[in-house]
C-alpha atoms as a printed R data frame, in Angstrom:
    type eleno elety resid chain resno       x      y       z
1   ATOM     1    CA   LYS     A     1  39.423 30.374  10.340
2   ATOM     2    CA   GLN     A     2  38.230 33.918  11.150
3   ATOM     3    CA   TRP     A     3  40.020 35.274   8.060
4   ATOM     4    CA   TYR     A     4  38.288 32.641   5.943
5   ATOM     5    CA   GLN     A     5  34.877 33.532   7.384
6   ATOM     6    CA   ARG     A     6  35.382 37.255   6.723
7   ATOM     7    CA   ARG     A     7  36.438 36.665   3.128
8   ATOM     8    CA   VAL     A     8  33.580 34.265   2.443
9   ATOM     9    CA   ARG     A     9  30.991 36.577   4.013
10  ATOM    10    CA   GLY     A    10  32.195 39.323   1.703
11  ATOM    11    CA   ASN     A    11  31.970 36.948  -1.267
12  ATOM    12    CA   GLU     A    12  35.651 37.728  -1.941
13  ATOM    13    CA   LEU     A    13  36.602 34.102  -2.580
14  ATOM    14    CA   SER     A    14  35.209 31.874  -5.293
15  ATOM    15    CA   VAL     A    15  34.543 28.207  -4.562
16  ATOM    16    CA   LYS     A    16  37.808 27.332  -6.312
17  ATOM    17    CA   GLU     A    17  39.754 29.862  -4.230
18  ATOM    18    CA   GLN     A    18  38.139 28.661  -1.012
19  ATOM    19    CA   LEU     A    19  39.217 25.106  -1.828
20  ATOM    20    CA   LYS     A    20  42.816 26.225  -2.377
21  ATOM    21    CA   TYR     A    21  42.834 28.112   0.908
22  ATOM    22    CA   LEU     A    22  41.456 25.143   2.842
23  ATOM    23    CA   GLU     A    23  43.964 22.805   1.213
24  ATOM    24    CA   LYS     A    24  46.800 25.031   2.455
25  ATOM    25    CA   ALA     A    25  45.226 25.234   5.924
26  ATOM    26    CA   GLU     A    26  44.932 21.433   6.059
27  ATOM    27    CA   ASP     A    27  48.587 21.074   5.008
28  ATOM    28    CA   CYS     A    28  49.629 23.438   7.818
29  ATOM    29    CA   PHE     A    29  47.760 21.386  10.419
30  ATOM    30    CA   LYS     A    30  49.234 18.150   9.061
31  ATOM    31    CA   ALA     A    31  52.743 19.616   9.239
32  ATOM    32    CA   TYR     A    32  52.088 20.670  12.832
33  ATOM    33    CA   LEU     A    33  50.898 17.182  13.790
34  ATOM    34    CA   GLU     A    34  53.953 15.597  12.205
35  ATOM    35    CA   GLY     A    35  56.372 18.088  13.766
36  ATOM    36    CA   LYS     A    36  58.543 17.405  16.779
37  ATOM    37    CA   GLU     A    37  57.465 20.579  18.598
38  ATOM    38    CA   ARG     A    38  53.751 19.835  18.660
39  ATOM    39    CA   ASP     A    39  51.925 20.363  21.937
40  ATOM    40    CA   GLU     A    40  50.094 17.180  22.929
41  ATOM    41    CA   THR     A    41  47.474 19.185  24.819
42  ATOM    42    CA   THR     A    42  46.360 20.882  21.587
43  ATOM    43    CA   LEU     A    43  45.831 17.648  19.633
44  ATOM    44    CA   PRO     A    44  42.078 17.288  20.315
45  ATOM    45    CA   GLU     A    45  41.414 20.849  19.125
46  ATOM    46    CA   VAL     A    46  43.674 20.442  16.087
47  ATOM    47    CA   ASN     A    47  41.975 17.183  15.106
48  ATOM    48    CA   THR     A    48  38.556 18.812  15.477
49  ATOM    49    CA   ARG     A    49  39.597 21.711  13.258
50  ATOM    50    CA   MET     A    50  40.998 19.329  10.671
51  ATOM    51    CA   SER     A    51  37.741 17.382  10.583
52  ATOM    52    CA   HIS     A    52  35.870 20.669  10.052
53  ATOM    53    CA   ILE     A    53  38.225 21.669   7.245
54  ATOM    54    CA   HIS     A    54  37.787 18.252   5.635
55  ATOM    55    CA   LEU     A    55  33.996 18.577   5.839
56  ATOM    56    CA   GLN     A    56  34.019 22.121   4.442
57  ATOM    57    CA   ARG     A    57  36.181 20.951   1.559
58  ATOM    58    CA   GLN     A    58  33.624 18.252   0.770
59  ATOM    59    CA   ILE     A    59  30.851 20.861   0.825
60  ATOM    60    CA   LEU     A    60  32.805 23.023  -1.611
61  ATOM    61    CA   GLU     A    61  33.622 20.055  -3.856
62  ATOM    62    CA   PHE     A    62  29.901 19.339  -3.940
63  ATOM    63    CA   LEU     A    63  29.137 22.948  -4.942
64  ATOM    64    CA   LYS     A    64  31.858 22.740  -7.598
65  ATOM    65    CA   SER     A    65  30.362 19.506  -8.992
66  ATOM    66    CA   LYS     A    66  27.073 21.386  -9.390
67  ATOM    67    CA   GLN     A    67  28.773 24.101 -11.434
68  ATOM    68    CA   ILE     A    68  28.388 26.596  -8.581
69  ATOM    69    CA   LYS     A    69  31.367 28.934  -8.869
70  ATOM    70    CA   ASP     A    70  30.566 31.360  -6.072
71  ATOM    71    CA   ASN     A    71  29.427 30.401  -2.584
72  ATOM    72    CA   ASN     A    72  26.984 33.311  -2.523
73  ATOM    73    CA   ASN     A    73  24.805 31.693   0.146
74  ATOM    74    CA   ASN     A    74  27.848 31.490   2.428
75  ATOM    75    CA   ILE     A    75  27.493 27.757   3.030
76  ATOM    76    CA   HIS     A    76  30.083 26.906   5.674
77  ATOM    77    CA   ILE     A    77  30.220 25.119   9.017
78  ATOM    78    CA   PHE     A    78  33.094 26.900  10.771
79  ATOM    79    CA   SER     A    79  31.377 29.376  13.076
80  ATOM    80    CA   SER     A    80  29.834 28.091  16.312
81  ATOM    81    CA   LYS     A    81  26.978 30.501  15.522
82  ATOM    82    CA   THR     A    82  26.300 28.857  12.162
83  ATOM    83    CA   ASP     A    83  22.926 27.156  12.045
84  ATOM    84    CA   LYS     A    84  23.919 23.664  10.902
85  ATOM    85    CA   THR     A    85  20.307 22.862  10.000
86  ATOM    86    CA   ALA     A    86  20.323 25.832   7.615
87  ATOM    87    CA   VAL     A    87  23.473 24.443   5.974
88  ATOM    88    CA   ILE     A    88  21.795 21.035   5.593
89  ATOM    89    CA   ILE     A    89  18.712 22.614   4.022
90  ATOM    90    CA   GLU     A    90  20.834 24.620   1.563
91  ATOM    91    CA   LEU     A    91  22.668 21.465   0.473
92  ATOM    92    CA   TYR     A    92  19.456 19.462   0.117
93  ATOM    93    CA   GLN     A    93  17.816 22.138  -1.992
94  ATOM    94    CA   ILE     A    94  20.746 22.029  -4.406
95  ATOM    95    CA   ASP     A    95  20.433 18.262  -4.948
96  ATOM    96    CA   SER     A    96  18.123 16.101  -2.832
97  ATOM    97    CA   VAL     A    97  20.008 12.887  -3.636
98  ATOM    98    CA   GLU     A    98  23.697 13.673  -4.073
99  ATOM    99    CA   SER     A    99  23.747 15.905  -0.989
100 ATOM   100    CA   LEU     A   100  22.762 13.049   1.362
101 ATOM   101    CA   PRO     A   101  26.293 11.716   2.065
102 ATOM   102    CA   ILE     A   102  27.494 15.212   3.015
103 ATOM   103    CA   ILE     A   103  24.391 15.841   5.114
104 ATOM   104    CA   ARG     A   104  25.157 12.591   6.932
105 ATOM   105    CA   LEU     A   105  28.687 13.848   7.657
106 ATOM   106    CA   VAL     A   106  27.380 17.188   8.975
107 ATOM   107    CA   ARG     A   107  25.011 15.319  11.297
108 ATOM   108    CA   GLU     A   108  27.764 12.996  12.541
109 ATOM   109    CA   THR     A   109  30.384 15.743  12.921
110 ATOM   110    CA   PHE     A   110  28.160 17.949  15.064
111 ATOM   111    CA   SER     A   111  26.188 15.135  16.776
112 ATOM   112    CA   LEU     A   112  22.839 16.378  15.477
113 ATOM   113    CA   SER     A   113  19.724 14.336  16.139
114 ATOM   114    CA   TYR     A   114  18.068 12.479  13.283
115 ATOM   115    CA   THR     A   115  14.888 14.492  13.834
116 ATOM   116    CA   SER     A   116  16.568 17.902  13.652
117 ATOM   117    CA   THR     A   117  18.517 16.771  10.577
118 ATOM   118    CA   TYR     A   118  15.864 15.085   8.462
119 ATOM   119    CA   GLN     A   119  12.502 16.491   9.539
120 ATOM   120    CA   PRO     A   120  13.164 19.879   7.856
121 ATOM   121    CA   LEU     A   121  14.012 17.943   4.688
122 ATOM   122    CA   THR     A   122  10.672 16.129   4.664
123 ATOM   123    CA   ASN     A   123   9.022 19.539   5.029
124 ATOM   124    CA   ILE     A   124  10.903 20.718   1.929
125 ATOM   125    CA   LEU     A   125   9.964 17.514   0.134
126 ATOM   126    CA   LEU     A   126   6.243 18.059   0.663
127 ATOM   127    CA   LYS     A   127   6.164 21.835   0.398
128 ATOM   128    CA   GLY     A   128   4.378 22.924  -2.742
129 ATOM   129    CA   GLN     A   129   3.727 19.325  -3.787
130 ATOM   130    CA   THR     A   130   0.345 17.715  -4.208
131 ATOM   131    CA   ALA     A   131   0.360 15.102  -1.468
132 ATOM   132    CA   GLY     A   132  -1.632 12.716  -3.645
133 ATOM   133    CA   ASN     A   133   0.957 12.826  -6.423
134 ATOM   134    CA   MET     A   134   3.352 10.448  -4.713
135 ATOM   135    CA   THR     A   135   5.469  9.814  -7.801
136 ATOM   136    CA   LEU     A   136   7.035 13.243  -7.287
137 ATOM   137    CA   TRP     A   137   8.211 12.826  -3.711
138 ATOM   138    CA   PHE     A   138   7.778  9.274  -2.412
139 ATOM   139    CA   PRO     A   139  11.050  7.917  -3.953
140 ATOM   140    CA   LYS     A   140  12.931 10.825  -2.342
141 ATOM   141    CA   LEU     A   141  11.282 10.055   0.985
142 ATOM   142    CA   ILE     A   142  12.507  6.453   0.728
143 ATOM   143    CA   LYS     A   143  16.017  7.801   0.058
144 ATOM   144    CA   LEU     A   144  15.808  9.894   3.222
145 ATOM   145    CA   LEU     A   145  14.617  6.931   5.265
146 ATOM   146    CA   GLY     A   146  17.696  5.047   4.098
147 ATOM   147    CA   GLU     A   147  19.762  7.560   6.090
148 ATOM   148    CA   ILE     A   148  17.880  6.898   9.320
149 ATOM   149    CA   PRO     A   149  18.008  3.853  11.624
150 ATOM   150    CA   ASP     A   150  14.805  1.821  11.862
151 ATOM   151    CA   SER     A   151  14.252  2.978  15.439
152 ATOM   152    CA   GLU     A   152  13.936  6.592  14.221
153 ATOM   153    CA   THR     A   153  11.962  6.249  10.995
154 ATOM   154    CA   ASP     A   154   8.476  5.978  12.490
155 ATOM   155    CA   GLU     A   155   8.684  9.370  14.204
156 ATOM   156    CA   LEU     A   156   9.659 10.967  10.910
157 ATOM   157    CA   LEU     A   157   6.834  9.183   9.103
158 ATOM   158    CA   LEU     A   158   4.398 10.336  11.776
159 ATOM   159    CA   THR     A   159   5.246 13.912  10.818
160 ATOM   160    CA   VAL     A   160   4.717 13.077   7.147
161 ATOM   161    CA   CYS     A   161   1.306 11.580   7.964
162 ATOM   162    CA   LYS     A   162   0.247 14.881   9.491
163 ATOM   163    CA   ASP     A   163   1.364 16.693   6.324
164 ATOM   164    CA   VAL     A   164  -0.654 14.408   4.018
165 ATOM   165    CA   LYS     A   165  -3.802 14.550   6.139
166 ATOM   166    CA   GLY     A   166  -6.860 14.146   3.934
167 ATOM   167    CA   GLU     A   167  -5.025 12.200   1.220
168 ATOM   168    CA   GLN     A   168  -6.254  8.718   2.143
169 ATOM   169    CA   LYS     A   169  -4.247  6.636  -0.361
170 ATOM   170    CA   THR     A   170  -1.057  8.500   0.449
171 ATOM   171    CA   PHE     A   171  -1.734  8.176   4.187
172 ATOM   172    CA   GLU     A   172  -2.257  4.417   3.862
173 ATOM   173    CA   ARG     A   173   0.966  3.977   1.929
174 ATOM   174    CA   ILE     A   174   2.945  5.891   4.552
175 ATOM   175    CA   LEU     A   175   1.256  3.857   7.279
176 ATOM   176    CA   ALA     A   176   2.230  0.625   5.507
177 ATOM   177    CA   ILE     A   177   5.964  1.343   5.847
178 ATOM   178    CA   MET     A   178   5.711  2.182   9.541
179 ATOM   179    CA   LYS     A   179   7.077 -0.553  11.770
180 ATOM   180    CA   ASP     A   180   5.644  0.128  15.227
181 ATOM   181    CA   ASP     A   181   1.942 -0.532  15.844
182 ATOM   182    CA   ARG     A   182   1.701  2.145  18.515
183 ATOM   183    CA   THR     A   183   2.995  4.761  16.084
184 ATOM   184    CA   LYS     A   184   0.428  3.592  13.515
185 ATOM   185    CA   ILE     A   185  -2.295  4.124  16.118
186 ATOM   186    CA   ARG     A   186  -0.975  7.622  16.859
187 ATOM   187    CA   ALA     A   187  -0.943  8.395  13.131
188 ATOM   188    CA   ASN     A   188  -4.579  7.339  12.772
189 ATOM   189    CA   VAL     A   189  -5.536  9.405  15.806
190 ATOM   190    CA   SER     A   190  -3.774 12.503  14.472
191 ATOM   191    CA   ALA     A   191  -5.621 12.017  11.158
192 ATOM   192    CA   GLY     A   192  -8.973 11.767  12.980
193 ATOM   193    CA   LEU     A   193  -9.361  8.110  11.993
194 ATOM   194    CA   LEU     A   194 -10.331  6.955  15.464
195 ATOM   195    CA   LYS     A   195 -12.184  3.835  14.349
196 ATOM   196    CA   ASN     A   196  -9.105  2.653  12.442
197 ATOM   197    CA   ALA     A   197  -6.990  3.324  15.518
198 ATOM   198    CA   TYR     A   198  -9.433  1.312  17.639
199 ATOM   199    CA   ILE     A   199  -9.435 -1.693  15.270
200 ATOM   200    CA   LEU     A   200  -5.632 -1.760  15.183
201 ATOM   201    CA   ALA     A   201  -5.353 -1.476  18.978
202 ATOM   202    CA   VAL     A   202  -7.861 -4.307  19.471
203 ATOM   203    CA   ASN     A   203  -6.191 -6.560  16.909
204 ATOM   204    CA   LYS     A   204  -2.826 -6.052  18.600
205 ATOM   205    CA   LYS     A   205  -4.364 -6.323  22.104
206 ATOM   206    CA   LEU     A   206  -2.935 -2.982  23.169
207 ATOM   207    CA   ARG     A   207  -5.226 -2.180  26.086
208 ATOM   208    CA   ASP     A   208  -3.202  0.834  27.232
209 ATOM   209    CA   GLU     A   209  -3.611  2.374  23.783
210 ATOM   210    CA   ILE     A   210  -7.386  1.916  24.007
211 ATOM   211    CA   VAL     A   211  -7.351  3.751  27.350
212 ATOM   212    CA   LEU     A   212  -5.624  6.675  25.634
213 ATOM   213    CA   LEU     A   213  -7.921  6.386  22.636
214 ATOM   214    CA   GLU     A   214 -11.014  6.705  24.815
215 ATOM   215    CA   GLU     A   215  -9.628  9.984  26.156
216 ATOM   216    CA   GLU     A   216  -8.944 11.135  22.597
217 ATOM   217    CA   CYS     A   217 -12.529 10.289  21.605
218 ATOM   218    CA   VAL     A   218 -13.752 12.696  24.277
219 ATOM   219    CA   LYS     A   219 -11.508 15.443  22.851
220 ATOM   220    CA   GLN     A   220 -12.621 14.807  19.273
221 ATOM   221    CA   GLY     A   221 -16.288 14.222  20.162
222 ATOM   222    CA   ASP     A   222 -16.490 10.715  18.715
223 ATOM   223    CA   THR     A   223 -19.164  9.071  20.877
224 ATOM   224    CA   GLN     A   224 -19.373  5.878  18.790
225 ATOM   225    CA   VAL     A   225 -15.698  4.893  19.072
226 ATOM   226    CA   ARG     A   226 -15.674  6.014  22.691
227 ATOM   227    CA   GLU     A   227 -18.452  3.508  23.395
228 ATOM   228    CA   PHE     A   228 -16.431  0.803  21.598
229 ATOM   229    CA   CYS     A   229 -13.478  1.617  23.820
230 ATOM   230    CA   ARG     A   230 -15.580  1.623  26.985
231 ATOM   231    CA   LYS     A   231 -17.076 -1.803  26.213
232 ATOM   232    CA   TYR     A   232 -13.677 -3.280  25.348
233 ATOM   233    CA   LEU     A   233 -12.119 -1.970  28.566
234 ATOM   234    CA   ASN     A   234 -15.018 -3.321  30.663
235 ATOM   235    CA   HIS     A   235 -14.628 -6.764  29.111
236 ATOM   236    CA   ASN     A   236 -10.816 -6.771  29.314
237 ATOM   237    CA   LYS     A   237 -10.048 -5.416  32.761
238 ATOM   238    CA   GLY     A   238  -6.421 -5.617  33.764
239 ATOM   239    CA   THR     A   239  -5.311 -7.480  30.632
């Protein structure tokens, strides 16, 4: 592994050569596992290393499929010091669709959170784009959401809402695919749309959210919505 890292860092091995080396390394580990003299205590470590080799081979096969002959950006996952998020970003920037299965494997292999995996990708998606021109990035956002369980998508969308602040139509479309009403209220608050947040909280009878909203009105200096909140809370005590 250390020899491989040194050679790759020095750009001494092409993608094709790296694949050949990893194939030989994988064969050696397989032979060890099938041998009679294997040490049972080393099996967990050997299996972990084999899974890393398998993943690195998939990364290289992906680079090869994109006609990338030299791994000049040193995209590998072997070192414990390697920033796995940086690897994910590199892969996504090469191809935002075809990289997703490999990104999923990197996340699963190293037990990364959904937020740390996919939030940087939404940042890339929106960077340099006109938020109002949704045809450029919205389909890719939907692809990303397909990689994330429903319980995690709203937090990611909340971040997107902050990035598209001021683009009302875009904001409303993002809000429409959110699932949790409380997250929708938070999104409206972060966008400064306190009246919208109030109407949603009232319609859903979320008194605790109106308590928080009144405090937010003080911070943002919205006396009108604060008065709405105060009247609602006075008429709905303890409900």
